[in-house]
XYZ file of C-alpha atoms in Angstrom:
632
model
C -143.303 -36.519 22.884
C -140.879 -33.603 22.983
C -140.905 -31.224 25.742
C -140.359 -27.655 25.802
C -138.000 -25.684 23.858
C -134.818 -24.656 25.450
C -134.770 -21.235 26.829
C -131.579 -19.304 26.558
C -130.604 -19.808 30.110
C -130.932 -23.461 29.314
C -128.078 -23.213 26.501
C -125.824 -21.389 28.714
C -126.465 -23.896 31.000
C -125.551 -26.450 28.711
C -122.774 -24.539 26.842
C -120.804 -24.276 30.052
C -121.161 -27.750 30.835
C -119.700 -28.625 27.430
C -117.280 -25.879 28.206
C -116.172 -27.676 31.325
C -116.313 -31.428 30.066
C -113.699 -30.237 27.058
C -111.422 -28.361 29.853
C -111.377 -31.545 32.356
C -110.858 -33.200 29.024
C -108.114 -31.333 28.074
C -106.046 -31.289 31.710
C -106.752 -34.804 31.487
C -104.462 -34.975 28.361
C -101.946 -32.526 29.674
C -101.812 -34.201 32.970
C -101.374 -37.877 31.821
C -98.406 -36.407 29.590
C -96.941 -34.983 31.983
C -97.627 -37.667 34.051
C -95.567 -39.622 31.611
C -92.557 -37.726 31.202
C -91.863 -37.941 35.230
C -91.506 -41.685 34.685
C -90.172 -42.134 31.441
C -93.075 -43.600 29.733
C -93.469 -44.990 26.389
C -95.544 -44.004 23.436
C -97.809 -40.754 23.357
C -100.806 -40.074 22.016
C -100.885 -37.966 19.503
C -101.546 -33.479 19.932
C -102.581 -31.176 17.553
C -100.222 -28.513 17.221
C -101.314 -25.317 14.457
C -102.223 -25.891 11.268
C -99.078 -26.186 8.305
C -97.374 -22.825 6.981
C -98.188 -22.504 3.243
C -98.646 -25.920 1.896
C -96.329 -27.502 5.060
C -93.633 -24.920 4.262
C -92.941 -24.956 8.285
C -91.838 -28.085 9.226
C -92.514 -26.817 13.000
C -96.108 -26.417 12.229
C -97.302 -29.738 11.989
C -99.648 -32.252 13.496
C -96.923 -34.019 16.801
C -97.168 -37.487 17.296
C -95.321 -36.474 20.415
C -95.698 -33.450 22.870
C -92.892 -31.119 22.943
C -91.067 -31.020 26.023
C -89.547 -27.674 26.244
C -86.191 -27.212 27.615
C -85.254 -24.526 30.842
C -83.625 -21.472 29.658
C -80.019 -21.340 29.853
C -79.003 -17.633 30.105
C -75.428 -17.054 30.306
C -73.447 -16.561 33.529
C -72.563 -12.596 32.751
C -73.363 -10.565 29.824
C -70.760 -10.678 27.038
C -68.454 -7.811 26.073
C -70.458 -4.454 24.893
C -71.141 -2.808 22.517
C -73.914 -5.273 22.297
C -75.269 -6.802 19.153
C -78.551 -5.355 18.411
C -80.761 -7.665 17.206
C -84.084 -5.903 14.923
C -86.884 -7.751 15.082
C -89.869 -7.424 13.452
C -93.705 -8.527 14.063
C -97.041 -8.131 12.752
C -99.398 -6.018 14.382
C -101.284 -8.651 15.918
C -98.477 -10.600 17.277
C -96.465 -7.644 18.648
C -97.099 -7.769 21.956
C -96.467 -11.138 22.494
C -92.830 -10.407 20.445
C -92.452 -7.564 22.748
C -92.246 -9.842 25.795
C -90.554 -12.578 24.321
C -88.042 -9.773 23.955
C -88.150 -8.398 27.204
C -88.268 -11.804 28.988
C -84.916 -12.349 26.631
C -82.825 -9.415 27.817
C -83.903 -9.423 31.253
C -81.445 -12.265 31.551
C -77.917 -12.111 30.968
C -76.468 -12.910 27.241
C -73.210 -14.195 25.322
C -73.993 -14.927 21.985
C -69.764 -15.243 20.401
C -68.354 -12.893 23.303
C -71.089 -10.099 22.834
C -74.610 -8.931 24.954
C -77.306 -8.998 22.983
C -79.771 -6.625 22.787
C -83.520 -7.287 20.987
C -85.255 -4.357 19.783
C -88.798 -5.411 18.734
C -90.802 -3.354 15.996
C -94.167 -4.072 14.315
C -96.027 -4.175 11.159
C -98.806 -5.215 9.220
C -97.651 -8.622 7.443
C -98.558 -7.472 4.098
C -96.477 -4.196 4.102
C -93.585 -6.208 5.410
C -93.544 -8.775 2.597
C -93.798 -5.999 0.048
C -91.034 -3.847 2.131
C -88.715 -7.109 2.062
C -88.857 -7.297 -1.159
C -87.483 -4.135 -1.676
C -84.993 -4.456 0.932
C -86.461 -2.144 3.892
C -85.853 1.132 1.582
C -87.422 3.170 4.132
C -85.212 2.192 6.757
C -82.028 3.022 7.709
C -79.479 0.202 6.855
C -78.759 -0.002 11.286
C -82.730 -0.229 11.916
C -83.288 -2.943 9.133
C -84.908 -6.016 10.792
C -82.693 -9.403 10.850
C -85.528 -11.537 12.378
C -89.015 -11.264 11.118
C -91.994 -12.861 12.849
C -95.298 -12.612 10.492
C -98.500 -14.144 11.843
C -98.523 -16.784 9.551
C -96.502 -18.724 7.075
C -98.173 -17.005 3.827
C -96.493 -14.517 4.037
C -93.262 -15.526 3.643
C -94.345 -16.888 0.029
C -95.507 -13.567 -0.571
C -92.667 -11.932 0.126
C -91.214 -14.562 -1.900
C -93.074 -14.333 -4.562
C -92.421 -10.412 -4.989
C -88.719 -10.619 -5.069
C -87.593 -11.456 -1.640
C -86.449 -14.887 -2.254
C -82.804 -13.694 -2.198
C -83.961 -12.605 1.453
C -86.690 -13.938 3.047
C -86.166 -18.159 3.658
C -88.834 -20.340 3.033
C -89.743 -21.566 6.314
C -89.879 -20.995 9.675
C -89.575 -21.562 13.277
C -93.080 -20.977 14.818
C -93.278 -19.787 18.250
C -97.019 -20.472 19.008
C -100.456 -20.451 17.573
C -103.944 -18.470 17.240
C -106.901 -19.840 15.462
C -108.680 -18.261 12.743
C -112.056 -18.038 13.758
C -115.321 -16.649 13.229
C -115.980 -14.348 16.353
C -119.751 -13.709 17.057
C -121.811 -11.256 20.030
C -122.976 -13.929 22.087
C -126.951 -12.509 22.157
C -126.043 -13.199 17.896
C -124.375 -16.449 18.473
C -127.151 -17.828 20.443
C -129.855 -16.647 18.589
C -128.315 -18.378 15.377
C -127.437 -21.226 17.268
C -124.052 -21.578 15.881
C -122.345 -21.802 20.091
C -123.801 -24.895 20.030
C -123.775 -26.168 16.751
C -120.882 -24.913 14.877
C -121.568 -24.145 11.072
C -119.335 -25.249 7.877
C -117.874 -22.047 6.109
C -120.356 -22.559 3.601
C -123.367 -21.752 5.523
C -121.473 -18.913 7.140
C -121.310 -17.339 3.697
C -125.015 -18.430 2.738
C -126.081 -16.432 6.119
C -124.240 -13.644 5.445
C -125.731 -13.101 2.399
C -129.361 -13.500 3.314
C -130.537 -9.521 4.653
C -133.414 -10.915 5.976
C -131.793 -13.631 8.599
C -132.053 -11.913 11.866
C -135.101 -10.290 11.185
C -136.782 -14.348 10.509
C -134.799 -15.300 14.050
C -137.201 -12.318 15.545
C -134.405 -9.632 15.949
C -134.656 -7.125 13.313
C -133.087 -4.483 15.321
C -129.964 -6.363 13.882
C -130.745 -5.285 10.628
C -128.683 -7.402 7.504
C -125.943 -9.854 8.445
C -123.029 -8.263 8.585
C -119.822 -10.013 8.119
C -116.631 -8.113 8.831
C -113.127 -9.130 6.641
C -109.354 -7.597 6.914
C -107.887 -6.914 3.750
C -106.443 -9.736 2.770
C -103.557 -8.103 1.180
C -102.722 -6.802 4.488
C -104.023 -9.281 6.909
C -104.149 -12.825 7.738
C -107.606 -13.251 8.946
C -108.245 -11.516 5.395
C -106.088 -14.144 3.734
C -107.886 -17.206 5.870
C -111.310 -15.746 4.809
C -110.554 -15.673 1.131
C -109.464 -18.781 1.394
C -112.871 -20.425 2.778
C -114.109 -17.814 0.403
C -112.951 -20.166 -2.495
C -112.370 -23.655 -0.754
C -116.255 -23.175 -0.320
C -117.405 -21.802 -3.936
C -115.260 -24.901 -5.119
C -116.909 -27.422 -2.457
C -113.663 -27.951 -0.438
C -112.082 -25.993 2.022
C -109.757 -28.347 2.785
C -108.549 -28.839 -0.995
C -108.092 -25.930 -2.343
C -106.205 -25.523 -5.588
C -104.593 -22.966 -7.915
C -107.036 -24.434 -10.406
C -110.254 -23.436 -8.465
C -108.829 -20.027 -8.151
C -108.591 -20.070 -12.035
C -112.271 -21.321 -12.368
C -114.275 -18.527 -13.563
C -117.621 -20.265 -11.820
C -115.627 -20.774 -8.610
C -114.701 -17.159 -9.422
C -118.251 -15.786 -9.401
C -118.771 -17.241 -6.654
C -116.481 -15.689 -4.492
C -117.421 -12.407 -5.904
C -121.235 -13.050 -4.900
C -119.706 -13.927 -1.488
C -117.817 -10.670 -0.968
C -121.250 -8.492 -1.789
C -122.180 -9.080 2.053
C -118.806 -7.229 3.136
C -119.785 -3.758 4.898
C -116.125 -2.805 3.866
C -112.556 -4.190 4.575
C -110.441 -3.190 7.010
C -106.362 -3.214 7.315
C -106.157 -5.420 10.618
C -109.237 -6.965 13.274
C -108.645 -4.467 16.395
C -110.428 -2.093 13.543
C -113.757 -3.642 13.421
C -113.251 -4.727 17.732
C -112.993 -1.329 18.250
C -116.061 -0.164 15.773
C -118.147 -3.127 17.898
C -117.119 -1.995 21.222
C -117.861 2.009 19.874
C -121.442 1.033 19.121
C -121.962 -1.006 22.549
C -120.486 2.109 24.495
C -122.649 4.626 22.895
C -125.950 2.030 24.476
C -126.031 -0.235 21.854
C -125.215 -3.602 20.644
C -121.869 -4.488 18.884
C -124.711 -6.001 16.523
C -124.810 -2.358 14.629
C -121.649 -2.636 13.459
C -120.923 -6.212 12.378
C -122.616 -9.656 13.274
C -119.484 -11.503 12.506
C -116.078 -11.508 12.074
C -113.080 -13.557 10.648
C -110.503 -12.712 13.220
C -107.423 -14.881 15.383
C -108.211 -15.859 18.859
C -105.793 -13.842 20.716
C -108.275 -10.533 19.171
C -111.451 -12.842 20.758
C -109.294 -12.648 23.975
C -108.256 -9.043 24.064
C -111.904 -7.797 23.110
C -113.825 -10.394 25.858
C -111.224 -8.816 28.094
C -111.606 -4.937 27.262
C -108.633 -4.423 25.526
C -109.315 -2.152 21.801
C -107.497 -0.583 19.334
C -108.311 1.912 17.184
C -105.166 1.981 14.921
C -104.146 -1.736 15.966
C -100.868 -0.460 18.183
C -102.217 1.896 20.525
C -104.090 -0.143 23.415
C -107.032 1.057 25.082
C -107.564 -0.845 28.504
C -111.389 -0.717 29.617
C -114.004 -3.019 31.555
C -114.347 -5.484 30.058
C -117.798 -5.333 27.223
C -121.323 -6.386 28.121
C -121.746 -8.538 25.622
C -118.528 -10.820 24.623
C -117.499 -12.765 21.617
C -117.581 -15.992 21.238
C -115.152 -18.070 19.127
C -116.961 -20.384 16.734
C -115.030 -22.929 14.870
C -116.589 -24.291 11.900
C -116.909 -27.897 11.737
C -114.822 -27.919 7.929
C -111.689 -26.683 9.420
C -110.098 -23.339 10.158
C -106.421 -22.105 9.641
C -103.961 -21.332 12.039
C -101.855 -17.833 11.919
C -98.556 -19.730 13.353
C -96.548 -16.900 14.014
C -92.874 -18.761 12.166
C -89.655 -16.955 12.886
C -87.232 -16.333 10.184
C -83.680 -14.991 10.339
C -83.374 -13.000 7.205
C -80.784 -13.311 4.756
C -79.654 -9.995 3.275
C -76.598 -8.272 3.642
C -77.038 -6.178 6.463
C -77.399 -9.246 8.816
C -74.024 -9.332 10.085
C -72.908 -13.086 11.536
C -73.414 -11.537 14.850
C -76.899 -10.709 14.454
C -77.500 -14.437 12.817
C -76.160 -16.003 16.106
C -78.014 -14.045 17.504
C -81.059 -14.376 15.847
C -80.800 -18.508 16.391
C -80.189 -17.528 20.384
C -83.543 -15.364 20.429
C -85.586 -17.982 18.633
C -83.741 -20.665 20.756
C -85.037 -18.815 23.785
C -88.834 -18.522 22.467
C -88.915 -21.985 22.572
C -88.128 -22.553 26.135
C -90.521 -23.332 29.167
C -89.481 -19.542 29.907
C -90.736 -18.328 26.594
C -93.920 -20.858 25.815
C -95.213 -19.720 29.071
C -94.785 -15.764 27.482
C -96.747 -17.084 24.705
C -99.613 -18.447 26.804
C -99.689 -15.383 29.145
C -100.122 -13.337 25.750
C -102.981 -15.562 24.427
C -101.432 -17.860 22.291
C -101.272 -21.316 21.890
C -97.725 -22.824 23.032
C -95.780 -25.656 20.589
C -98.278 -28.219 22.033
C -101.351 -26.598 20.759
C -102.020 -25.546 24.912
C -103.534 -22.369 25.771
C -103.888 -21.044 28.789
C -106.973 -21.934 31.007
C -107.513 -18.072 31.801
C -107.382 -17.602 28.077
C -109.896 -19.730 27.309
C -112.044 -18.763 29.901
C -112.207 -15.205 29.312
C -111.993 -15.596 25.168
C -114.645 -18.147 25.222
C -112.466 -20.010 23.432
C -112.532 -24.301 22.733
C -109.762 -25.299 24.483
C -109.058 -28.174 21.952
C -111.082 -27.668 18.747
C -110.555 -30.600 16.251
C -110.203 -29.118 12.928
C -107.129 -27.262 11.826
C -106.233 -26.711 7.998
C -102.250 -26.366 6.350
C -102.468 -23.019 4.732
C -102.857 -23.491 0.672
C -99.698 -24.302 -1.411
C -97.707 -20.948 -1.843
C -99.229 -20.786 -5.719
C -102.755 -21.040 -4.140
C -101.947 -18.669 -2.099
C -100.512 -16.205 -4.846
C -103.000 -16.839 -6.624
C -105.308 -15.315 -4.558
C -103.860 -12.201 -3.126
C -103.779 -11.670 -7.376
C -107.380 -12.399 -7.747
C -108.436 -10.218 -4.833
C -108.774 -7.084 -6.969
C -110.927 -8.578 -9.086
C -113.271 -10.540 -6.949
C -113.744 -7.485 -4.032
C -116.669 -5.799 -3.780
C -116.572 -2.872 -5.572
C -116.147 0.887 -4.920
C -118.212 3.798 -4.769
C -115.964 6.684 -3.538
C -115.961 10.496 -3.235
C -112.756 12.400 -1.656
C -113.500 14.932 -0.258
C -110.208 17.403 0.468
C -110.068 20.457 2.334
C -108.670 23.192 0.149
C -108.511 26.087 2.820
C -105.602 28.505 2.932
C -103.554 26.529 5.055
C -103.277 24.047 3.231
C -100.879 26.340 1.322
C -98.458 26.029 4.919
C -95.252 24.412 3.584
C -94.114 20.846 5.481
C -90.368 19.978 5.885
C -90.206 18.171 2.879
C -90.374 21.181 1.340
C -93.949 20.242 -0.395
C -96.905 22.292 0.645
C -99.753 20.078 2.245
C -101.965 20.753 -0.415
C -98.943 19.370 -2.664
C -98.289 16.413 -0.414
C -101.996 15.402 -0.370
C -101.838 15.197 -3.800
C -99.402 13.212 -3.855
C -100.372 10.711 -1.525
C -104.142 10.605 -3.497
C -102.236 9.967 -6.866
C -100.592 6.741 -5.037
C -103.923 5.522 -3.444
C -105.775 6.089 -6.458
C -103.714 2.857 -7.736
C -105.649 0.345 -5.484
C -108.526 1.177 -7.448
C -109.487 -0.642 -10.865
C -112.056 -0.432 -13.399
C -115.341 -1.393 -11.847
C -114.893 1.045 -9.144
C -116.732 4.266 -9.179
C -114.467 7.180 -7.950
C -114.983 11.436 -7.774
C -113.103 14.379 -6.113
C -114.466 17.293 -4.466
C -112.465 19.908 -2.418
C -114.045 22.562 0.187
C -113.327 26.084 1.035
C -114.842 29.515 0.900
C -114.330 33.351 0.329
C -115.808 36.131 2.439
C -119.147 35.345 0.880
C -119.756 31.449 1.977
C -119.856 30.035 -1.144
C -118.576 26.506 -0.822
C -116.076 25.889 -3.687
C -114.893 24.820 -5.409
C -117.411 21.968 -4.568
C -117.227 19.132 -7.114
C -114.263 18.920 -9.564
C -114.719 15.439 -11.000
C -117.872 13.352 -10.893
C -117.985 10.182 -8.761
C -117.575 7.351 -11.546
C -115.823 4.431 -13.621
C -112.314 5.314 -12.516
C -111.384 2.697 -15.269
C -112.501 5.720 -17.906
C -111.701 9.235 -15.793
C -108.572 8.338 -14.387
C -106.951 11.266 -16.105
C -109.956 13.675 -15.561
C -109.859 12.535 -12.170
C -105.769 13.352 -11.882
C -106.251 16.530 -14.171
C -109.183 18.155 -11.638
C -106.578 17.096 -8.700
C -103.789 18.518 -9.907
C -106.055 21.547 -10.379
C -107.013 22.255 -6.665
C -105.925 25.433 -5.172
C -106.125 26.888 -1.509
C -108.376 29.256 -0.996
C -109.356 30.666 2.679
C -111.888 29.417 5.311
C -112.522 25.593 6.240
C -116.621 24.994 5.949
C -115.807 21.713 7.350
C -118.951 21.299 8.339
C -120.974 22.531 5.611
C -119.274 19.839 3.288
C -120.026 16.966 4.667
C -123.345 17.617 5.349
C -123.723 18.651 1.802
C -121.734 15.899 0.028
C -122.994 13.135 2.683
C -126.628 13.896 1.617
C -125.502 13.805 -2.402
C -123.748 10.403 -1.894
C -126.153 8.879 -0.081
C -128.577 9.471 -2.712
C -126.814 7.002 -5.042
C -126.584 4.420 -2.545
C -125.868 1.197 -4.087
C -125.998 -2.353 -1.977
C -123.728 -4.104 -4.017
C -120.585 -1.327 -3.326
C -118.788 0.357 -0.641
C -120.417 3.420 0.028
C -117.913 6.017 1.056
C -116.009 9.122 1.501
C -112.754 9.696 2.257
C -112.298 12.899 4.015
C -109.098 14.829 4.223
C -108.869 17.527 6.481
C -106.118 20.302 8.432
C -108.058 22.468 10.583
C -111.057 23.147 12.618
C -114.608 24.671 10.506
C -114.125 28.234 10.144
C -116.186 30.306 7.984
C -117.006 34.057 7.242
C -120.230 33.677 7.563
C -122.687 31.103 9.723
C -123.302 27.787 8.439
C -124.413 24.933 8.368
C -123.562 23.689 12.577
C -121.963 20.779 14.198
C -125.024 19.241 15.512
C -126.965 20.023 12.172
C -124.059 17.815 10.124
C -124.363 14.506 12.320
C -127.504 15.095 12.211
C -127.452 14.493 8.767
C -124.997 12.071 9.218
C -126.923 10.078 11.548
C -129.899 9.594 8.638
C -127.519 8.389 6.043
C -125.170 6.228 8.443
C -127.276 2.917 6.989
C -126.131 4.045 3.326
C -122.736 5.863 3.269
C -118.849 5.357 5.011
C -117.665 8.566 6.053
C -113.874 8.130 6.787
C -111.684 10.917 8.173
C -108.149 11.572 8.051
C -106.540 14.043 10.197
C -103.771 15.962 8.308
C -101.462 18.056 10.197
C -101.176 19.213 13.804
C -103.846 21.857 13.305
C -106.482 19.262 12.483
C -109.672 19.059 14.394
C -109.362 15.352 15.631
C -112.501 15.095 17.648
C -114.532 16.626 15.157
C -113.269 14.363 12.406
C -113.219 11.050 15.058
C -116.982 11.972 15.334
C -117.588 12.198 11.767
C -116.192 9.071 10.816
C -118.086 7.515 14.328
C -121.333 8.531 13.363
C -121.296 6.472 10.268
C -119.431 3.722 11.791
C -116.526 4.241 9.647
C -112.991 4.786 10.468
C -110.634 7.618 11.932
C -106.854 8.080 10.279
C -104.085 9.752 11.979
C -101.688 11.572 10.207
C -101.081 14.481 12.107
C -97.547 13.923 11.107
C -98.257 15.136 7.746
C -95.276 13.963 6.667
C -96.797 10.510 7.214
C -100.067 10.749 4.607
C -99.281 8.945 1.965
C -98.547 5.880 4.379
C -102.107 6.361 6.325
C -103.622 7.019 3.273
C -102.133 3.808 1.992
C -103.799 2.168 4.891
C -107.378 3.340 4.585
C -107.988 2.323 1.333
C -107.696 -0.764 1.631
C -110.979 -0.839 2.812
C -112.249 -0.476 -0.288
């Protein structure tokens, strides 16, 4: 005869006993090793270390029989002769801070790499954009800033970068420097309710529950609304890249086995685009949707409004569970930490590893000294010195160890059994080509402020109604037929009138590509910014045509604060309005120009749970508008 059920205090209880058992566990390990090396002992047992770079292309990023024993630092006894060799090196946003101190922990000591100091400038960003800027050889740089070392989160990307030209360039491995698993990262009042702390699901049934709207509401919580799984692009992202992949190893009944051929199979294919209907939207890297989830809990809700799920790396589980956000992903925001934390769920068919491999670049503009140095830098991350950086900064070390303070605070399993090698780089090619076609669709109004300023002339020489232009004719190009796309612009005269209002209807973009170009080429400035007005107007049209299986949105471009002739509609009256569509429509804001009204637009974009974009350096749009469509 069964007794009662458990109540939730009783699967704490028990979930922090299993907690503790796998920690004890774990120093266990670690201490017999160690035990070991003070008296010479003989054979190991084996450790898992982070799962293989793109089909094993890192050889350091394999399963040890062996723990690594990791040699003291040897700085040098003076700095060599100046002018120092200046060593570029550059991250991805999500490991940048733990570059940053590997860095700093290397020049605090002194350095002689062939008679010369060294010093290591780090610099960050987002892996995809790297592998497409290495291909092209850093053309936005100057030849002096160009990076000689760059440190992606994972392995993939190097074949990507490969794969678009960079093979003259990038190598085709690595030197990892530590780990973060690719997890699924749950509220805990969600977590527990599904029962997925306890018993961890396969990817497949992570999918199966996203896609069913009616899942929380059957567990008794439909203030939860649908299941809402949140995904990075996964042409910028490596989470986004690990979540296509389980995308398709599931649609083609192995994670763990995933081939170029499944990606091929038009079945396997459907699939994945079923899958991808449950996406709110994408998003360019995971402190996005932390920070949307700790928005919604700071306002007096739950993170639960914004997503129920997301595929993110540990060392975001950590940051969040400790109250570190970011809105942009390089800005920090240091808070208490949230009321309700994640909690890192591994599922039981394996999970990748973003393994963070070093790689000295080979172009031309890596002088010899910035190669030696380069080798002396990764030498140096490798140390006891620098694996203990990488464990204070949330990372697993070269043995697969995290920190116990880490794991505490991240929830995280301080030994999870189930890492996956990264597809074969043609898998993985494969994919990031597929993407377009599998994503969920579009449904997307711009909405650009035509006012008179807009008419003010930048440095480039370009007027910002010119250089907004510009920057919408490049992002129109991550769009493809399928998605539904219209332009409207906003200003008024002395009489009010909004105009000129719609210019080309929201559809097929496939088919009114050059209407679309033709009524934005068209736009003129005019006078006053209804600001207001429009996006209470155009929020209500949108949301009219709500359709479940798209992204909902507008993008919102704007240089100044509402100012009209005459009175309109008010600030409280648009988020208002905002407020009743927030279930059915994106409203994402970019700030254009110093004279922009940032709060305003930041509580636009809020009240629909949707994203804020900075480019008050106008001269900076087409990059940040680059960025925010890809979460479409």
């Amino acid at each position: 005869m069964s007794g009662p059920a458990p109540t939730r205090r009783d699967r704490r209880a028990q979930r922090e006993l299993k907690r503790r058992r796998r920690r004890r566990t774990t120093m266990v390990v670690v201490g017999s090793i160690a035990a070991l090396l003070l008296i010479g002992g003989g054979a190991f047992a084996a450790v898992t270390l982070m799962g293989g770079g793109a089909g094993g292309a890192t050889g350091e990023a394999q399963l040890a029989a062996e723990p690594v024993v990791f040699p003291q630092d040897e700085p040098a006894a003076a700095d060599g002769a100046g002018p120092c060799t200046t060593l570029n090196v550059l991250s991805s946003f999500e490991n940048a801070e733990m570059v940053e101190e590997l860095a700093n922990g290397y020049n605090a000591q002194p350095r002689d790499v062939g008679g010369a100091c060294v010093d290591v400038v780090a610099t960050r960003d987002k892996s995809g954009i790297a592998a497409e800027d290495a291909a092209e050889g850093f053309p936005d740089l100057a030849e002096a800033e160009r990076p000689a070392v760059w440190i992606p989160d994972a392995a993939t990307w190097l074949g990507v970068a490969r794969d678009a030209g960079a093979g003259d360039v990038v190598p085709e491995s690595g030197t990892s420097l530590g780990a973060s698993d690719i997890v699924l990262a749950m509220p805990e009042p969600l977590a527990d309710a599904i029962g997925w702390d306890d018993d961890a699901p396969t990817w497949d049934e992570v999918l199966t529950a996203s896609e069913d709207t009616q899942l929380w509401a059957d567990l008794g919580h439909p203030e939860w609304g649908g299941f809402q799984l949140g995904k990075t692009s996964p042409v910028i992202a490596s989470s986004g890249e690990a979540a296509m992949f389980v995308s398709y190893g599931s649609a083609s009944g192995s994670v763990a086995d995933l081939a170029a051929a499944d990606v091929a199979d038009e079945a396997v294919t459907q699939a994945v685009r079923d899958h991808e209907l449950a996406v709110s939207h994408y998003m360019a890297t995971p402190e996005h949707f932390l920070w949307h989830a700790r928005q919604a809990e700071e306002r007096g809700g739950s993170a639960a409004e914004f997503l129920s799920a997301v595929i993110v790396d540990e060392k975001s589980v950590w940051d969040y569970n400790r109250g570190i956000t970011s809105r942009d992903g390089a800005t920090r925001i240091e808070s208490d930490p949230p009321a309700e934390k994640l909690v890192a769920i591994y599922p039981t068919d394996g999970f990748y590893v973003a393994d963070n491999p070093a790689v000295v670049l080979t172009a031309d503009w890596v002088s010899e000294a910035q190669q030696a140095a380069a080798d002396d830098f990764i030498r140096y991350a490798g140390t006891e010195q620098g694996q203990q950086i990488v464990r204070d900064y949330g990372y697993r070390d070269l043995n697969g160890v995290l920190s116990e303070a880490v794991a505490e605070t991240g929830n995280l399993d301080p030994a999870p059994v189930g890492v996956l090698d990264f597809p074969e780089q043609d898998v993985v090619v494969a994919v990031h080509q597929a993407f377009p076609d599998v994503r969920k669709r579009a449904q997307v109004l711009f909405l650009i402020d035509a006012s008179g300023s807009m008419d003010d002339v930048l440095e480039s020489g370009q007027t910002r109604l010119e250089g907004a232009k510009d920057a919408i004719t490049l992002a129109l190009d991550h769009f493809a037929a399928g998605d539904d796309v219209g332009l409207a612009a906003f200003s008024s005269g002395g009489d009010g009138v909004l105009r000129p209002g719609l210019v080309s209807p929201v559809q097929d973009i496939g088919d009114s590509r050059d209407e679309f170009l033709a009524a934005l080429d068209g736009l003129e400035a005019i006078a006053y910014t209804p600001l207001f007005e429009a996006v209470d107007e155009f929020a209500l049209q949108q949301s009219q045509s709500y359709d479940p299986d798209r992204i909902n949105a507008i993008v919102l471009l704007s240089d100044g604060t509402n100012n009209t002739a005459v009175p309109t509609t008010t600030e409280e009256e648009m988020l208002s309005t905002l407020d009743e569509v927030s279930h059915t429509l994106l409203v994402f804001t970019l700030a254009y120009g110093a004279d922009a009204d940032v709060e305003a637009l930041q509580a636009i974009s809020g009240a629909t749970g949707a994203h804020y974009y900075d480019a008050t350096d106008p001269l900076e749009v087409e990059d940040v508008l680059g960025d925010l469509v890809t979460s479409f």
